[in-house]
Tab-separated table of C-alpha atoms in Angstrom:
chain	number	residue	atom	x	y	z
A	352	MET	CA	0.000	0.000	0.000
A	353	SER	CA	1.025	3.595	-0.414
A	354	GLY	CA	1.849	5.396	2.814
A	355	LEU	CA	-0.908	7.028	4.830
A	356	ARG	CA	-1.050	10.792	4.690
A	357	ILE	CA	-3.216	11.529	7.700
A	358	LEU	CA	-4.960	14.846	8.293
A	359	VAL	CA	-6.184	15.517	11.836
A	360	PRO	CA	-8.346	18.597	12.447
A	361	VAL	CA	-8.138	19.955	16.012
A	362	LYS	CA	-10.216	22.670	17.644
A	363	ARG	CA	-9.573	25.079	20.508
A	364	VAL	CA	-12.530	24.961	22.898
A	365	ILE	CA	-13.335	25.936	26.468
A	366	ASP	CA	-11.697	23.355	28.710
A	367	TYR	CA	-14.016	20.476	29.549
A	368	ALA	CA	-13.533	21.083	33.297
A	369	VAL	CA	-14.815	24.687	33.061
A	370	LYS	CA	-18.516	25.371	33.510
A	371	PRO	CA	-19.580	27.617	30.605
A	372	ARG	CA	-21.340	30.902	31.372
A	373	VAL	CA	-23.643	32.907	29.116
A	374	ASN	CA	-22.384	36.433	28.419
A	375	ARG	CA	-24.285	39.516	29.573
A	376	THR	CA	-25.878	40.184	26.180
A	377	GLN	CA	-27.120	36.566	25.954
A	378	THR	CA	-25.640	36.209	22.488
A	379	ALA	CA	-23.043	33.511	23.181
A	380	VAL	CA	-21.047	31.691	25.835
A	381	GLU	CA	-18.443	33.817	27.609
A	382	THR	CA	-14.983	32.959	26.245
A	383	SER	CA	-12.769	35.776	27.518
A	384	SER	CA	-10.536	35.000	30.509
A	385	VAL	CA	-11.627	31.352	30.343
A	386	LYS	CA	-9.249	28.387	30.117
A	387	HIS	CA	-9.174	26.765	26.668
A	388	SER	CA	-7.695	23.466	25.525
A	389	MET	CA	-7.878	20.968	22.680
A	390	ASN	CA	-11.276	19.427	22.048
A	391	PRO	CA	-11.158	16.046	23.854
A	392	PHE	CA	-12.398	14.095	20.819
A	393	ASP	CA	-9.584	15.647	18.758
A	394	GLU	CA	-7.032	14.429	21.289
A	395	LEU	CA	-8.290	10.922	20.527
A	396	SER	CA	-7.777	11.576	16.806
A	397	ILE	CA	-4.161	12.681	17.216
A	398	GLU	CA	-3.468	9.735	19.513
A	399	GLU	CA	-4.934	7.250	17.035
A	400	ALA	CA	-2.925	8.672	14.133
A	401	VAL	CA	0.282	8.339	16.176
A	402	ARG	CA	-0.639	4.802	17.254
A	403	LEU	CA	-1.110	3.769	13.626
A	404	ARG	CA	2.499	4.781	13.032
A	405	GLU	CA	3.649	2.985	16.178
A	406	ARG	CA	1.953	-0.197	14.949
A	407	LYS	CA	4.420	-0.115	12.043
A	408	ILE	CA	1.731	0.816	9.516
A	409	PRO	CA	3.328	2.935	6.755
A	410	VAL	CA	2.508	6.533	7.677
A	411	GLU	CA	4.127	9.188	5.498
A	412	SER	CA	2.856	12.181	7.449
A	413	ILE	CA	0.520	13.312	10.207
A	414	THR	CA	-0.695	16.876	9.727
A	415	ALA	CA	-2.723	18.722	12.346
A	416	ILE	CA	-4.886	21.653	11.247
A	417	SER	CA	-6.860	24.213	13.197
A	418	ALA	CA	-8.911	27.233	12.117
A	419	GLY	CA	-9.296	29.982	14.667
A	420	PRO	CA	-7.621	32.945	16.404
A	421	PRO	CA	-3.852	33.128	16.990
A	422	LYS	CA	-4.190	31.215	20.270
A	423	ALA	CA	-5.248	28.157	18.248
A	424	GLN	CA	-1.536	27.712	17.525
A	425	ASP	CA	-1.123	26.546	21.127
A	426	ILE	CA	-3.204	23.416	20.549
A	427	LEU	CA	-1.391	22.787	17.275
A	428	ARG	CA	1.888	22.770	19.209
A	429	THR	CA	0.286	20.328	21.647
A	430	ALA	CA	-0.764	18.117	18.733
A	431	MET	CA	2.795	18.174	17.411
A	432	ALA	CA	4.142	17.371	20.883
A	433	MET	CA	1.847	14.328	20.885
A	434	GLY	CA	3.331	13.167	17.582
A	435	ALA	CA	1.992	15.156	14.616
A	436	ASP	CA	4.686	16.031	12.072
A	437	LYS	CA	3.494	19.536	11.250
A	438	GLY	CA	0.667	21.971	11.814
A	439	ILE	CA	-1.443	24.293	9.679
A	440	HIS	CA	-3.106	27.300	11.275
A	441	VAL	CA	-5.861	28.986	9.277
A	442	ALA	CA	-6.433	32.425	10.781
A	443	VAL	CA	-10.090	33.115	11.558
A	444	ASP	CA	-11.318	35.860	13.897
A	445	GLU	CA	-12.872	34.558	17.087
A	446	GLN	CA	-16.140	36.382	16.406
A	447	ASP	CA	-16.309	34.815	12.936
A	448	ALA	CA	-16.363	31.196	14.098
A	449	LEU	CA	-16.835	28.762	11.239
A	450	GLU	CA	-19.964	26.639	11.019
A	451	PRO	CA	-19.693	22.862	10.358
A	452	LEU	CA	-20.272	23.212	6.607
A	453	GLY	CA	-17.640	25.932	6.389
A	454	VAL	CA	-15.145	23.764	8.262
A	455	ALA	CA	-15.908	20.833	5.947
A	456	LYS	CA	-15.329	22.989	2.863
A	457	LEU	CA	-12.022	24.213	4.291
A	458	LEU	CA	-10.889	20.690	5.157
A	459	ALA	CA	-11.787	19.477	1.658
A	460	LYS	CA	-9.416	22.100	0.233
A	461	VAL	CA	-6.673	21.141	2.686
A	462	VAL	CA	-7.084	17.446	1.844
A	463	GLN	CA	-6.492	18.267	-1.818
A	464	GLY	CA	-3.468	20.418	-1.033
A	465	GLU	CA	-1.877	17.915	1.336
A	466	LYS	CA	-2.874	14.910	-0.806
A	467	SER	CA	-4.288	13.258	2.312
A	468	ASN	CA	-5.878	9.830	2.016
A	469	LEU	CA	-7.138	9.463	5.597
A	470	VAL	CA	-8.844	12.087	7.765
A	471	ILE	CA	-9.290	11.303	11.448
A	472	LEU	CA	-11.342	13.812	13.406
A	473	GLY	CA	-13.416	13.956	16.565
A	474	LYS	CA	-17.060	12.986	16.189
A	475	GLN	CA	-18.024	16.388	17.643
A	476	SER	CA	-16.647	19.417	19.432
A	477	ILE	CA	-17.789	20.014	22.989
A	478	ASP	CA	-18.673	23.671	22.408
A	479	ASP	CA	-21.509	23.366	19.882
A	480	ASP	CA	-21.920	19.546	19.866
A	481	ALA	CA	-22.988	19.686	16.208
A	482	GLY	CA	-21.433	16.356	15.195
A	483	GLN	CA	-21.700	17.205	11.488
A	484	THR	CA	-18.279	18.097	10.091
A	485	GLY	CA	-16.962	14.579	9.435
A	486	GLN	CA	-20.076	13.493	7.560
A	487	MET	CA	-20.181	16.699	5.513
A	488	LEU	CA	-16.485	16.346	4.643
A	489	ALA	CA	-16.975	12.773	3.419
A	490	GLY	CA	-19.905	13.955	1.298
A	491	LEU	CA	-17.926	16.815	-0.252
A	492	LEU	CA	-14.984	14.533	-1.048
A	493	GLY	CA	-17.071	11.551	-2.134
A	494	TRP	CA	-15.093	9.362	0.278
A	495	ALA	CA	-16.136	6.433	2.449
A	496	GLN	CA	-16.814	7.300	6.078
A	497	ALA	CA	-17.054	5.557	9.443
A	498	THR	CA	-18.326	7.560	12.402
A	499	GLN	CA	-17.900	7.167	16.158
A	500	ALA	CA	-15.031	4.701	15.904
A	501	SER	CA	-14.110	2.681	18.991
A	502	LYS	CA	-11.423	0.675	17.132
A	503	VAL	CA	-9.499	1.343	13.920
A	504	SER	CA	-7.253	-1.071	12.032
A	505	VAL	CA	-5.534	-0.717	8.671
A	506	GLU	CA	-4.504	-3.570	6.384
A	507	GLY	CA	-3.150	-2.576	3.007
A	508	ASP	CA	-5.574	-0.104	1.463
A	509	SER	CA	-8.449	-1.339	3.630
A	510	VAL	CA	-9.600	0.314	6.854
A	511	THR	CA	-11.746	-1.577	9.361
A	512	VAL	CA	-13.670	0.395	11.972
A	513	VAL	CA	-15.623	-0.952	14.936
A	514	ARG	CA	-18.316	1.381	16.249
A	515	GLU	CA	-20.794	1.097	19.076
A	516	VAL	CA	-24.492	1.096	18.172
A	517	ASP	CA	-27.631	0.693	20.274
A	518	GLY	CA	-27.714	-3.091	19.832
A	519	GLY	CA	-24.004	-3.747	20.410
A	520	VAL	CA	-21.177	-3.103	17.957
A	521	GLU	CA	-20.998	-2.696	14.194
A	522	THR	CA	-17.944	-3.404	12.029
A	523	LEU	CA	-17.392	-1.416	8.853
A	524	ARG	CA	-14.720	-1.954	6.221
A	525	ALA	CA	-13.879	0.382	3.349
A	526	ALA	CA	-11.014	1.206	1.028
A	527	LEU	CA	-8.913	4.336	1.280
A	528	PRO	CA	-9.396	7.273	0.990
A	529	MET	CA	-11.628	7.536	4.031
A	530	VAL	CA	-12.981	9.807	6.765
A	531	VAL	CA	-13.088	8.424	10.330
A	532	THR	CA	-14.602	10.181	13.347
A	533	THR	CA	-13.520	9.155	16.833
A	534	ASP	CA	-15.452	8.182	19.954
A	535	LEU	CA	-14.318	8.178	23.589
A	536	ARG	CA	-13.597	4.438	23.868
A	537	LEU	CA	-11.116	4.484	20.976
A	538	ASN	CA	-8.026	5.132	23.118
A	539	GLU	CA	-6.554	7.130	25.971
A	540	PRO	CA	-4.537	10.132	24.733
A	541	ARG	CA	-0.966	10.453	25.962
A	542	TYR	CA	0.354	13.464	27.822
A	543	ALA	CA	2.684	15.744	25.904
A	544	SER	CA	6.011	15.341	27.720
A	545	LEU	CA	8.328	18.301	28.251
A	546	PRO	CA	10.997	16.989	25.829
A	547	ASN	CA	8.357	16.513	23.133
A	548	ILE	CA	6.935	19.974	23.820
A	549	MET	CA	10.399	21.410	23.204
A	550	LYS	CA	10.793	19.353	20.012
A	551	ALA	CA	7.392	20.551	18.808
A	552	LYS	CA	8.655	24.129	18.759
A	553	LYS	CA	10.997	23.157	15.927
A	554	LYS	CA	8.346	21.419	13.821
A	555	PRO	CA	6.893	23.387	10.884
A	556	LEU	CA	3.729	25.406	11.512
A	557	GLU	CA	2.204	26.905	8.361
A	558	LYS	CA	0.070	30.022	8.683
A	559	LYS	CA	-2.755	30.376	6.188
A	560	LYS	CA	-5.885	32.419	5.537
A	561	LEU	CA	-9.232	31.362	4.120
A	562	ALA	CA	-8.402	33.356	0.985
A	563	ASP	CA	-5.387	31.094	0.386
A	564	TYR	CA	-7.875	28.277	-0.205
A	565	GLY	CA	-10.199	30.394	-2.323
A	566	LEU	CA	-12.819	30.529	0.427
A	567	GLU	CA	-14.892	33.350	1.849
A	568	LEU	CA	-17.309	31.753	4.263
A	569	GLY	CA	-20.162	33.843	5.630
A	570	ALA	CA	-22.513	32.841	8.426
A	571	ARG	CA	-25.580	30.838	7.403
A	572	LEU	CA	-27.002	30.616	10.909
A	573	LYS	CA	-28.014	33.394	13.289
A	574	THR	CA	-28.068	32.935	17.040
A	575	VAL	CA	-31.153	34.674	18.357
A	576	ARG	CA	-30.560	34.163	22.071
A	577	VAL	CA	-28.490	32.040	24.441
A	578	THR	CA	-29.869	31.327	27.928
A	579	GLU	CA	-29.025	29.133	30.891
A	580	PRO	CA	-31.190	26.010	31.314
A	581	PRO	CA	-33.915	26.449	33.966
A	582	PRO	CA	-32.944	25.230	37.442
A	583	ARG	CA	-34.010	21.693	38.163
A	584	LYS	CA	-36.931	21.377	40.545
A	585	GLY	CA	-36.582	19.248	43.637
A	586	GLY	CA	-38.180	15.848	43.891
A	587	VAL	CA	-41.026	14.804	46.167
A	588	LYS	CA	-41.703	11.628	48.124
A	589	VAL	CA	-44.925	9.639	47.811
A	590	ASP	CA	-46.299	7.034	50.190
A	591	ASP	CA	-47.584	4.498	47.673
A	592	VAL	CA	-48.325	3.760	44.009
A	593	ASP	CA	-51.642	5.594	44.133
A	594	GLY	CA	-49.888	8.659	45.450
A	595	MET	CA	-47.308	8.441	42.657
A	596	ILE	CA	-50.015	8.172	39.991
A	597	GLY	CA	-51.907	11.083	41.526
A	598	LYS	CA	-48.742	13.224	41.530
A	599	LEU	CA	-47.954	12.354	37.906
A	600	LYS	CA	-51.491	13.357	36.923
A	601	GLU	CA	-51.086	16.582	38.845
A	602	LEU	CA	-47.890	17.342	36.933
A	603	GLY	CA	-49.548	16.517	33.618
A	604	ALA	CA	-47.295	13.538	32.973
A	605	LEU	CA	-50.263	11.158	32.730
């Protein structure tokens, strides 16, 4: 088989341990002065790409890409410290965040430029939880896809993916090129060690703009209002089944 040229998109999001807060104007989640990190599902993607190489599968290159403000370069350096060979930063203003279709169009252009034959990306980002980019990318490229992977294996030009479904597990097999999205049970990402963090500073990091890919992506969606979920009401105790049924009727549940 020809060597794998893996593209791994990574996104800078509010750290999973931080409780998001709605801003004062109720137009978005507050992002200023808030800790950010790599999207957890994207950490799985980088880890899996590196593990493919460690399993002695021919991997020509692992390229991490992120679109966002200048601080997105930090997570690209983390991706390179974990084992990516190089990074691509596409500058996008924070207030002009790309929508899933826009990201898919950008990634399709990058795939063509990098001559990638395997894209591994998180099944969703934890900020908007859209879970759409991987599927849209596969559709734009006309490639095979396997979503929510819990196991990935490569033999020759064939990729086998095991994914969890409601009734158990499902095994999919397709030929390269292919898009794979990652689920939490796929692996456990490694920590970026200090020596690797230092080495990552010497790895190439390309800086691009949307115009370099012939793209000018405007917003298709408008956020009308963002509000906190209503506080959860406390529970009540009932003495018997009749009391429970009466309470459910009172609440309009029956």
